[in-house]
């Protein structure tokens, strides 16, 4: 391996570390909802505004983050937003009320999305050895972070009686990651290819796939955000074991992503997407239809996380096989994903107390069923496109 490849791998490792922290930050909100609601002096309905605010920041960063990387020194921008994310994590448990907390969460969401865009774009720019494998590894680290974060918060609750130390541990971990990025040379944006064999993105297909990502991320984020409060409210877990359950969900999702790396070598993306949605639907149906129990909730949590794990990357792979993937097209997909991750978790919060905790699994079950039906429509649209 030559020195250039070694440098590319070192830079890739910096991105992996950044995505580990990105996943940890994403998974920190759900297990903290009851504590944050109590600190802010509001209800679960009120605290669910966090999802709207975070995703509003995420949406803004998704829209403009790519343009900033085109114009600024990439690693200066990336390191800065990592520090911004850490500052937000430090301030979350100190917020004196709901409005200051919402402002902090907006900063966190803005930093997260700019980091998300940067990790995906810059890894392609440096073009490391086996770039496809490295890209899967990047998203695997996101899942690892999401798995670790609830464990840290559960330990914080157990040993200190609150979430403050947990958030501060996450915030402290951000600093060396940012310094690592700052010390590395920024990659240079490669020139765009002059030609592309794949057909241009058809607006109708772009809209359908964007809606697919909207529904997919809605289900994924809603389960990860509300399983803690659902298990706690239904007396399936105490505050510590509910944190472990949240961690298990993200861990299963990560395992699903890892498994998909090998499955994708043998089966087509469309089949992997269909099977994953079907298994997730079966698990959620059991939770909706059968009498609840601790073992059932644990089983469904693992099944759902594992099944949803491969879907995002497989969706991107499927889309890239049927259209020319430009930056703007990818941005539209990420906007759909951001809005989905904002709407459903917030919507569940509006009815969780008035209609009961059962609204959570039912909403996610319906969303997953619609996602499967929509994917059938997408497949039909692709077939019709080939015939015309």
Short mmCIF file of C-alpha atoms in Angstrom, two decimals, residues 129-380:
data_model
loop_
_atom_site.label_atom_id
_atom_site.label_comp_id
_atom_site.label_asym_id
_atom_site.label_seq_id
_atom_site.Cartn_x
_atom_site.Cartn_y
_atom_site.Cartn_z
CA UNK A 129 -9.37 1.84 -1.86
CA UNK A 130 -12.59 -0.22 -2.08
CA UNK A 131 -14.77 2.89 -1.82
CA UNK A 132 -18.04 0.90 -1.79
CA UNK A 133 -16.92 -1.11 1.21
CA UNK A 134 -15.71 2.06 2.93
CA UNK A 135 -19.09 3.73 2.37
CA UNK A 136 -20.88 0.79 4.01
CA UNK A 137 -18.42 1.00 6.87
CA UNK A 138 -19.16 4.71 7.28
CA UNK A 139 -22.85 4.01 7.86
CA UNK A 140 -21.99 1.04 10.05
CA UNK A 141 -20.20 3.43 12.42
CA UNK A 142 -23.33 5.59 12.55
CA UNK A 143 -25.22 2.55 13.79
CA UNK A 144 -22.52 1.73 16.33
CA UNK A 145 -22.79 5.24 17.74
CA UNK A 146 -26.55 4.94 17.94
CA UNK A 147 -26.10 1.64 19.80
CA UNK A 148 -23.62 3.05 22.33
CA UNK A 149 -25.43 6.30 23.13
CA UNK A 150 -28.47 4.86 24.97
CA UNK A 151 -26.13 2.67 27.01
CA UNK A 152 -24.22 5.77 28.14
CA UNK A 153 -27.46 7.54 29.07
CA UNK A 154 -28.79 4.47 30.88
CA UNK A 155 -25.57 4.28 32.90
CA UNK A 156 -25.85 8.00 33.65
CA UNK A 157 -29.40 7.53 34.95
CA UNK A 158 -28.37 4.53 37.01
CA UNK A 159 -25.30 6.00 38.69
CA UNK A 160 -26.13 9.71 38.87
CA UNK A 161 -29.92 9.76 38.70
CA UNK A 162 -29.97 12.05 35.65
CA UNK A 163 -28.93 12.45 32.03
CA UNK A 164 -26.49 15.35 32.43
CA UNK A 165 -23.32 13.28 32.77
CA UNK A 166 -24.33 11.13 29.81
CA UNK A 167 -24.70 14.16 27.55
CA UNK A 168 -21.43 15.62 28.79
CA UNK A 169 -19.57 12.38 28.07
CA UNK A 170 -20.86 12.52 24.49
CA UNK A 171 -19.91 16.20 24.24
CA UNK A 172 -16.39 15.51 25.51
CA UNK A 173 -15.89 12.78 22.91
CA UNK A 174 -16.55 15.31 20.16
CA UNK A 175 -13.46 17.44 20.89
CA UNK A 176 -10.71 14.95 19.89
CA UNK A 177 -12.72 13.98 16.80
CA UNK A 178 -12.89 17.61 15.66
CA UNK A 179 -9.17 18.13 16.32
CA UNK A 180 -8.40 14.98 14.34
CA UNK A 181 -10.33 16.35 11.35
CA UNK A 182 -8.76 19.82 11.62
CA UNK A 183 -5.24 18.33 11.40
CA UNK A 184 -5.92 16.45 8.16
CA UNK A 185 -5.65 18.07 4.70
CA UNK A 186 -8.98 18.82 3.05
CA UNK A 187 -9.80 16.76 -0.05
CA UNK A 188 -10.10 18.48 -3.40
CA UNK A 189 -13.41 18.29 -5.20
CA UNK A 190 -13.02 16.00 -8.24
CA UNK A 191 -14.13 17.23 -11.63
CA UNK A 192 -17.55 16.00 -12.66
CA UNK A 193 -17.69 13.30 -15.27
CA UNK A 194 -18.39 14.62 -18.74
CA UNK A 195 -20.71 11.80 -19.65
CA UNK A 196 -22.92 9.34 -17.91
CA UNK A 197 -24.45 6.21 -19.36
CA UNK A 198 -27.39 6.09 -16.99
CA UNK A 199 -30.57 7.96 -17.94
CA UNK A 200 -31.30 11.35 -16.47
CA UNK A 201 -33.43 11.41 -13.34
CA UNK A 202 -37.11 11.45 -14.28
CA UNK A 203 -39.01 13.87 -11.99
CA UNK A 204 -41.80 11.38 -11.27
CA UNK A 205 -39.34 8.68 -10.22
CA UNK A 206 -37.36 11.15 -8.10
CA UNK A 207 -40.57 12.15 -6.29
CA UNK A 208 -41.58 8.53 -5.69
CA UNK A 209 -38.16 7.57 -4.31
CA UNK A 210 -38.07 10.72 -2.17
CA UNK A 211 -41.42 9.69 -0.71
CA UNK A 212 -39.97 6.22 -0.11
CA UNK A 213 -37.15 7.74 1.95
CA UNK A 214 -39.68 9.98 3.71
CA UNK A 215 -41.67 6.96 4.91
CA UNK A 216 -38.63 4.78 5.61
CA UNK A 217 -36.85 7.29 7.83
CA UNK A 218 -40.17 8.21 9.47
CA UNK A 219 -40.61 4.61 10.65
CA UNK A 220 -36.94 4.18 11.59
CA UNK A 221 -36.73 7.42 13.56
CA UNK A 222 -40.13 7.02 15.23
CA UNK A 223 -39.30 3.59 16.64
CA UNK A 224 -35.89 4.68 17.87
CA UNK A 225 -37.30 7.87 19.39
CA UNK A 226 -40.36 6.45 21.14
CA UNK A 227 -39.57 2.84 22.14
CA UNK A 228 -38.02 4.10 25.39
CA UNK A 229 -41.13 6.04 26.44
CA UNK A 230 -43.46 3.32 25.11
CA UNK A 231 -41.78 0.57 27.15
CA UNK A 232 -41.64 2.82 30.22
CA UNK A 233 -45.30 3.86 29.99
CA UNK A 234 -46.53 0.29 29.39
CA UNK A 235 -44.44 -0.94 32.35
CA UNK A 236 -42.41 -3.26 30.14
CA UNK A 237 -39.21 -1.66 31.43
CA UNK A 238 -37.84 0.75 34.01
CA UNK A 239 -35.78 3.79 33.09
CA UNK A 240 -32.55 1.81 32.84
CA UNK A 241 -33.81 -1.26 30.95
CA UNK A 242 -35.79 0.98 28.59
CA UNK A 243 -32.48 2.60 27.71
CA UNK A 244 -31.04 -0.84 27.05
CA UNK A 245 -34.02 -1.60 24.81
CA UNK A 246 -33.40 1.56 22.80
CA UNK A 247 -29.76 0.58 22.48
CA UNK A 248 -30.79 -2.91 21.37
CA UNK A 249 -32.93 -1.40 18.60
CA UNK A 250 -30.03 0.62 17.23
CA UNK A 251 -27.70 -2.33 17.69
CA UNK A 252 -30.03 -4.58 15.69
CA UNK A 253 -30.28 -1.88 13.02
CA UNK A 254 -26.48 -1.78 12.86
CA UNK A 255 -26.30 -5.57 12.59
CA UNK A 256 -28.82 -5.39 9.76
CA UNK A 257 -26.60 -2.92 7.92
CA UNK A 258 -23.55 -5.10 8.48
CA UNK A 259 -25.36 -8.19 7.21
CA UNK A 260 -26.56 -6.28 4.15
CA UNK A 261 -22.94 -5.75 3.06
CA UNK A 262 -22.72 -9.48 2.35
CA UNK A 263 -26.31 -10.03 1.22
CA UNK A 264 -25.95 -7.31 -1.39
CA UNK A 265 -23.27 -9.41 -3.09
CA UNK A 266 -25.82 -12.16 -3.73
CA UNK A 267 -29.24 -10.55 -4.17
CA UNK A 268 -30.49 -7.46 -5.99
CA UNK A 269 -31.37 -4.30 -4.04
CA UNK A 270 -35.06 -4.55 -4.94
CA UNK A 271 -35.31 -8.03 -3.41
CA UNK A 272 -33.40 -6.98 -0.30
CA UNK A 273 -35.72 -3.98 0.13
CA UNK A 274 -38.84 -6.09 -0.30
CA UNK A 275 -37.71 -8.76 2.17
CA UNK A 276 -36.59 -6.20 4.74
CA UNK A 277 -39.91 -4.34 4.64
CA UNK A 278 -41.86 -7.61 4.84
CA UNK A 279 -40.00 -8.81 7.95
CA UNK A 280 -40.35 -5.40 9.63
CA UNK A 281 -44.08 -5.47 8.87
CA UNK A 282 -44.45 -8.93 10.41
CA UNK A 283 -42.71 -7.85 13.61
CA UNK A 284 -44.78 -4.69 13.96
CA UNK A 285 -47.99 -6.62 13.26
CA UNK A 286 -47.20 -8.91 16.20
CA UNK A 287 -46.73 -5.91 18.49
CA UNK A 288 -50.00 -4.33 17.34
CA UNK A 289 -52.16 -7.47 17.38
CA UNK A 290 -50.90 -9.67 20.24
CA UNK A 291 -51.22 -9.07 23.99
CA UNK A 292 -48.17 -7.15 25.10
CA UNK A 293 -45.36 -8.64 27.16
CA UNK A 294 -41.77 -7.81 27.95
CA UNK A 295 -40.42 -10.63 25.78
CA UNK A 296 -42.64 -9.65 22.84
CA UNK A 297 -41.52 -6.01 22.93
CA UNK A 298 -37.88 -7.07 23.07
CA UNK A 299 -38.34 -9.51 20.16
CA UNK A 300 -40.18 -6.98 17.99
CA UNK A 301 -37.57 -4.32 18.77
CA UNK A 302 -34.79 -6.59 17.55
CA UNK A 303 -36.71 -7.78 14.47
CA UNK A 304 -37.73 -4.26 13.47
CA UNK A 305 -34.27 -2.79 13.94
CA UNK A 306 -32.58 -5.61 12.02
CA UNK A 307 -35.11 -5.40 9.18
CA UNK A 308 -35.02 -1.61 8.80
CA UNK A 309 -31.22 -1.50 8.92
CA UNK A 310 -30.43 -2.39 5.27
CA UNK A 311 -33.12 -0.19 3.72
CA UNK A 312 -31.51 3.25 3.41
CA UNK A 313 -28.30 2.11 1.73
CA UNK A 314 -30.24 -0.35 -0.44
CA UNK A 315 -32.59 2.45 -1.47
CA UNK A 316 -29.67 4.60 -2.59
CA UNK A 317 -28.17 1.66 -4.49
CA UNK A 318 -31.51 0.93 -6.15
CA UNK A 319 -31.92 4.56 -7.19
CA UNK A 320 -28.39 4.78 -8.58
CA UNK A 321 -29.13 1.77 -10.78
CA UNK A 322 -32.05 3.50 -12.46
CA UNK A 323 -31.01 7.14 -12.77
CA UNK A 324 -28.07 9.48 -12.93
CA UNK A 325 -27.22 10.38 -9.33
CA UNK A 326 -26.35 14.07 -9.16
CA UNK A 327 -25.76 16.10 -6.02
CA UNK A 328 -29.11 17.83 -6.36
CA UNK A 329 -30.95 14.52 -6.79
CA UNK A 330 -29.28 13.08 -3.70
CA UNK A 331 -30.14 16.27 -1.85
CA UNK A 332 -33.82 15.82 -2.71
CA UNK A 333 -33.71 12.29 -1.29
CA UNK A 334 -32.12 13.56 1.93
CA UNK A 335 -34.72 16.30 2.24
CA UNK A 336 -37.46 13.67 2.00
CA UNK A 337 -35.69 11.60 4.65
CA UNK A 338 -35.27 14.63 6.93
CA UNK A 339 -38.94 15.60 6.71
CA UNK A 340 -40.02 12.01 7.40
CA UNK A 341 -37.79 11.83 10.45
CA UNK A 342 -39.41 15.03 11.66
CA UNK A 343 -43.12 14.44 11.02
CA UNK A 344 -43.89 10.98 12.41
CA UNK A 345 -42.00 11.23 15.75
CA UNK A 346 -43.67 14.61 16.31
CA UNK A 347 -47.08 13.25 15.29
CA UNK A 348 -46.83 10.34 17.73
CA UNK A 349 -46.05 12.82 20.48
CA UNK A 350 -49.27 14.71 19.76
CA UNK A 351 -51.41 11.65 20.52
CA UNK A 352 -49.24 9.55 22.86
CA UNK A 353 -50.87 10.82 26.06
CA UNK A 354 -54.41 11.45 24.78
CA UNK A 355 -54.82 8.20 22.79
CA UNK A 356 -52.42 6.02 24.75
CA UNK A 357 -49.01 4.49 23.98
CA UNK A 358 -50.55 2.06 21.48
CA UNK A 359 -50.52 4.88 18.94
CA UNK A 360 -46.76 4.40 18.58
CA UNK A 361 -46.59 0.82 17.16
CA UNK A 362 -49.80 1.30 15.16
CA UNK A 363 -48.48 4.43 13.44
CA UNK A 364 -45.18 2.76 12.57
CA UNK A 365 -46.96 -0.38 11.32
CA UNK A 366 -49.17 1.68 8.98
CA UNK A 367 -46.18 3.69 7.78
CA UNK A 368 -44.21 0.52 6.99
CA UNK A 369 -47.17 -1.01 5.15
CA UNK A 370 -47.51 2.12 3.01
CA UNK A 371 -43.76 2.02 2.33
CA UNK A 372 -44.02 -1.54 1.01
CA UNK A 373 -46.98 -0.60 -1.19
CA UNK A 374 -45.13 2.45 -2.49
CA UNK A 375 -42.10 0.36 -3.37
CA UNK A 376 -44.36 -1.82 -5.51
CA UNK A 377 -45.47 1.34 -7.33
CA UNK A 378 -41.82 2.35 -7.82
CA UNK A 379 -41.00 -1.06 -9.33
CA UNK A 380 -43.95 -0.70 -11.70
#
